[in-house]
Coordinates of C-alpha atoms and ligand atoms in Angstrom, one line a residue:
X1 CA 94.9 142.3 147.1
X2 CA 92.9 143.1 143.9
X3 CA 91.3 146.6 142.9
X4 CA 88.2 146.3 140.9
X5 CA 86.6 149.4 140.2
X6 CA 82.4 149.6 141.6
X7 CA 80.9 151.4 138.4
X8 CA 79.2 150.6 135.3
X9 CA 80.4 154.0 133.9
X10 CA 82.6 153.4 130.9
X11 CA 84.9 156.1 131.1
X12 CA 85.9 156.3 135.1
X13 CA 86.0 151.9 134.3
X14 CA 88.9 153.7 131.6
X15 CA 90.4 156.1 133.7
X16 CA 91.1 153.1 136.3
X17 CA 92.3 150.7 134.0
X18 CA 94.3 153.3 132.5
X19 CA 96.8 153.0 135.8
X20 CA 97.7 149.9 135.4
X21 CA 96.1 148.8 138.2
X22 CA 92.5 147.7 137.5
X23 CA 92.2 143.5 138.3
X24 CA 88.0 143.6 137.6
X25 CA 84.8 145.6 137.5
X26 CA 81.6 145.0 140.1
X27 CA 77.9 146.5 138.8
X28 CA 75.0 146.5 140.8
X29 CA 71.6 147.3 139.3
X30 CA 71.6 150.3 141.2
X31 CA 74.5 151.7 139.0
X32 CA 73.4 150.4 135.7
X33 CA 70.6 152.2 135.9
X34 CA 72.5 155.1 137.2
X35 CA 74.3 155.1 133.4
X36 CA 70.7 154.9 131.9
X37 CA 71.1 151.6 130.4
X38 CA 67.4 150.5 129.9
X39 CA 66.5 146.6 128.4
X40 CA 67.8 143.4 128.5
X41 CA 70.1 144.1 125.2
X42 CA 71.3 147.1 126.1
X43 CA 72.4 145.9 129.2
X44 CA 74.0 142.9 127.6
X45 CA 75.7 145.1 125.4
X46 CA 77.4 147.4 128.2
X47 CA 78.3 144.5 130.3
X48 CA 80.3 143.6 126.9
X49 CA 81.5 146.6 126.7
X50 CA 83.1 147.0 130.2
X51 CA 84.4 143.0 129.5
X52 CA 85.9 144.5 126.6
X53 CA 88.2 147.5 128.4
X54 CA 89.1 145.3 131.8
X55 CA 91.0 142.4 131.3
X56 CA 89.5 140.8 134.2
X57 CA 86.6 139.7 136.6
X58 CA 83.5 141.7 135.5
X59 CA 80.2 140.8 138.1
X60 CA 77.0 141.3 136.4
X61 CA 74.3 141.0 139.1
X62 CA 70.9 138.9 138.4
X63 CA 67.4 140.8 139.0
X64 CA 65.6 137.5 139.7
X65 CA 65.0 136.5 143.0
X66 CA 63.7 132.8 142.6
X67 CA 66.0 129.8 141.8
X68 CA 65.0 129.0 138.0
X69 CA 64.9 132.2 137.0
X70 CA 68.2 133.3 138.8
X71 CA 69.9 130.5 136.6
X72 CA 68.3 131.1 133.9
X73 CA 69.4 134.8 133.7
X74 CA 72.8 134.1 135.3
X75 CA 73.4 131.3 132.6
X76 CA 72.2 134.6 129.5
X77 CA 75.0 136.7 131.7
X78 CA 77.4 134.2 131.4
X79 CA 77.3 133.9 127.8
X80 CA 78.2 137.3 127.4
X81 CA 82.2 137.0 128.1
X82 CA 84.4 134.4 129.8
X83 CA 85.4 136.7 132.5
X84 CA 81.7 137.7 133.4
X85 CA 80.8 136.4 137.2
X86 CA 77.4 136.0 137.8
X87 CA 76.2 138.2 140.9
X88 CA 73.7 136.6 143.1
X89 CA 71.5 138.0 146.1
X90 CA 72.6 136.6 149.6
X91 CA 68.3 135.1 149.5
X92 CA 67.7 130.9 150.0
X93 CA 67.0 130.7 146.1
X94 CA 70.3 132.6 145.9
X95 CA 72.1 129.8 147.5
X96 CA 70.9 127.3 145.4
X97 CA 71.5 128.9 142.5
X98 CA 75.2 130.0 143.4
X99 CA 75.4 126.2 144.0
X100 CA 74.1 125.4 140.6
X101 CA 76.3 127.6 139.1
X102 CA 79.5 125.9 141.2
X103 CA 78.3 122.7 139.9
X104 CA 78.8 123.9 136.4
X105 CA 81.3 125.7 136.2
X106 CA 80.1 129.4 136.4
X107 CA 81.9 132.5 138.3
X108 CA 79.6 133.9 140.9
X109 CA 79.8 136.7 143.6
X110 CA 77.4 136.4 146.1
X111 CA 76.2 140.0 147.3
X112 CA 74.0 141.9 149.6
X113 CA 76.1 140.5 152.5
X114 CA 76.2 141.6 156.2
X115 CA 77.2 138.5 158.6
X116 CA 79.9 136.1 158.8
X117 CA 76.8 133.4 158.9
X118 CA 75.8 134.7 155.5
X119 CA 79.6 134.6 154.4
X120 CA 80.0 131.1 155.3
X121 CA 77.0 129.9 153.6
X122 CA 77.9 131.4 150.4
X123 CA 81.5 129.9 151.0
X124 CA 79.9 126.7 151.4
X125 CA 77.7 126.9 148.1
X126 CA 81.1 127.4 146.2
X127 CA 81.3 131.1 145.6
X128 CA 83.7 132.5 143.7
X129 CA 83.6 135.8 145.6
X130 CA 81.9 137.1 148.7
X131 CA 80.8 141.0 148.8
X132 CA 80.5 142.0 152.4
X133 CA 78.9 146.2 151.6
X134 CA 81.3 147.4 154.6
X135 CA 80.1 151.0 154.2
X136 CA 76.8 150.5 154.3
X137 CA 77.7 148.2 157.6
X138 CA 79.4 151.4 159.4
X139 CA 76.1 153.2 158.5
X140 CA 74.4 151.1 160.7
X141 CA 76.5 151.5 163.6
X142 CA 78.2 148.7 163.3
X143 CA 81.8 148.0 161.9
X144 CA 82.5 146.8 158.5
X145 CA 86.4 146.3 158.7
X146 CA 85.6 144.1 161.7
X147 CA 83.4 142.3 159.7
X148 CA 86.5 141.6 156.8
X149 CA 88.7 140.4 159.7
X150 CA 86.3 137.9 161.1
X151 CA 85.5 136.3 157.6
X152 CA 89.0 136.1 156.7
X153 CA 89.9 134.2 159.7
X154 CA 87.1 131.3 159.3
X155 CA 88.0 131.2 155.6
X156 CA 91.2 130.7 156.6
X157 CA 90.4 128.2 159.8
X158 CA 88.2 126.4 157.8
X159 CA 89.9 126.6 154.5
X160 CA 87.3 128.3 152.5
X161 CA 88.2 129.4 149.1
X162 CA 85.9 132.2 148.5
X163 CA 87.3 135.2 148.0
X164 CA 86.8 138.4 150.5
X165 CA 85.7 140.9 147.9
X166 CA 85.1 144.0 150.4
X167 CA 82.0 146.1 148.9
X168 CA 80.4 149.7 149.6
X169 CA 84.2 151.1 150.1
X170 CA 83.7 155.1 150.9
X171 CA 87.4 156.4 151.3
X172 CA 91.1 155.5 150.8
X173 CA 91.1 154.4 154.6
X174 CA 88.1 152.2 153.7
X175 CA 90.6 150.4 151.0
X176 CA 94.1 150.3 153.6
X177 CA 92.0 149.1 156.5
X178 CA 90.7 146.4 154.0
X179 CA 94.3 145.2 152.7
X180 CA 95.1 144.8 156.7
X181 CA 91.9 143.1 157.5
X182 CA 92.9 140.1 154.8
X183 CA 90.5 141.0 151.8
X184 CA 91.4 139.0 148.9
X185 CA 89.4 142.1 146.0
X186 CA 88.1 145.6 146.9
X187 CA 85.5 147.0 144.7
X188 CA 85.9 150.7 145.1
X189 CA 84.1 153.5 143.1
X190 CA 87.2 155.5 141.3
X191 CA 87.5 158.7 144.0
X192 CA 88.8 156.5 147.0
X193 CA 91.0 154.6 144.5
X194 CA 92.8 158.0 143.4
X195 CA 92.5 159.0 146.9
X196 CA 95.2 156.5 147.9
X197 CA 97.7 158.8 145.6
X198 CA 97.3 162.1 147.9
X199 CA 99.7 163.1 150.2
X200 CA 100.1 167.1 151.4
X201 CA 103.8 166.5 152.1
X202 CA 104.1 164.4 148.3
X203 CA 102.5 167.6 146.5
X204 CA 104.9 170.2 148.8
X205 CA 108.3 167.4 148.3
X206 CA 107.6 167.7 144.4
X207 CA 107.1 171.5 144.3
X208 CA 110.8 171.4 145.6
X209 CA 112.2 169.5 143.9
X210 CA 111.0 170.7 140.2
X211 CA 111.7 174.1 141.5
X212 CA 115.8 172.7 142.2
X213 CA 115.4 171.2 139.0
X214 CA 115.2 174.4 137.2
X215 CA 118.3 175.8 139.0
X216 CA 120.1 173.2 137.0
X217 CA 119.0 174.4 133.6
Ligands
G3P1 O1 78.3 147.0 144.5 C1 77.8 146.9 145.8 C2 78.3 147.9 146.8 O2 79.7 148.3 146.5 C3 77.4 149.1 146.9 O3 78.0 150.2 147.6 O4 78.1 152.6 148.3 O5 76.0 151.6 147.4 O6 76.8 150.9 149.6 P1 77.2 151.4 148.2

């Protein structure tokens, strides 16, 4: 399963690839604008610069909502770095346009995704990547691990090759209940990610051992 880290912050995007164990970066225009990036060049610019520190799938998500001008800005994105992947809204206009962008050769993630209906549709317009938001899913009342488990069966059944990139992760169980469910990506924010590391009984094994260590000069 791949890690990509769920930030358009350039340091924690460092921090993650710092361990070795970064595949790819997802941004939403919800956490752009969280950074403060404001216009179309500046926000060219950062997705450059993220492109630049990952080696690795970087989704830059279209604000258009109708199919001309979704290709239109997805083919600008694009431009920007071979490993961009052009993020399109789970919307009709969106599923033409990730078709498009199948049809010529263009990465896409398909977002904002809730259903196995919606995942098979985007599977069938060629996606690169599906982003079922589990977390906001649980919010709801309903399950998003469940949701992981059902896509990846019909992908498999049906021999889809979309990847499962599981989205809105909120904790380390989040990301292990994912791995079991058959997600291909998780696109975590950095805190579950380094939340995988803790372990009470890992922090009181080490304290024991580097206090026998001293014992040894
Ligand atoms: O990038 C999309 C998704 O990961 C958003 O997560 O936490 O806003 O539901 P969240």
């Amino acid at each position: 399963m791949k890690f990509f880290i769920d930030t358009a912050n350039l340091d924690q995007i460092k921090e993650a690839n710092d361990l070795g164990i970064l595949d790819g970066v997802t941004t939403n225009p919800s956490l752009m604008a969280k950074v403060g990036v404001k216009g179309q060049q500046a926000i060219m610019d950062h997705y450059a610069k993220i492109a630049e520190i990952v080696d690795g799938d970087v989704s830059a998500e279209v604000f258009s909502t109708t199919f001309n001008e979704i290709v239109e800005e997805g083919k600008k994105l694009a431009a920007i770095h071979p490993n961009i992947v052009v993020k399109v809204p789970m919307i009709k206009d969106g599923i033409k346009a990730l078709k498009w962008f199948t049809d010529n050769g263009i990465k896409t993630n398909c977002t904002l995704v809730f259903s196995a209906g919606q995942a098979i549709l985007a599977a069938k317009a060629g996606a690169t990547y599906v982003s079922p938001f589990i977390g906001r899913i649980d919010d709801s009342n309903w399950d998003g691990v469940q949701l992981i488990e059902q896509i990846a069966q019909i992908y498999s059944l049906q021999g889809y090759k979309t990847e499962i990139l599981a989205a809105s992760i909120r904790s380390p169980l989040h990301i292990v209940q994912c791995a079991q469910a058959g997600a291909d990506v998780i696109t975590s924010p950095l805190d579950p990610i380094l939340g995988l590391l803790k372990h009470p009984l890992t922090d009181i094994g080490l304290a024991k051992f580097l206090e026998d260590a001293k014992t040894m000069g």
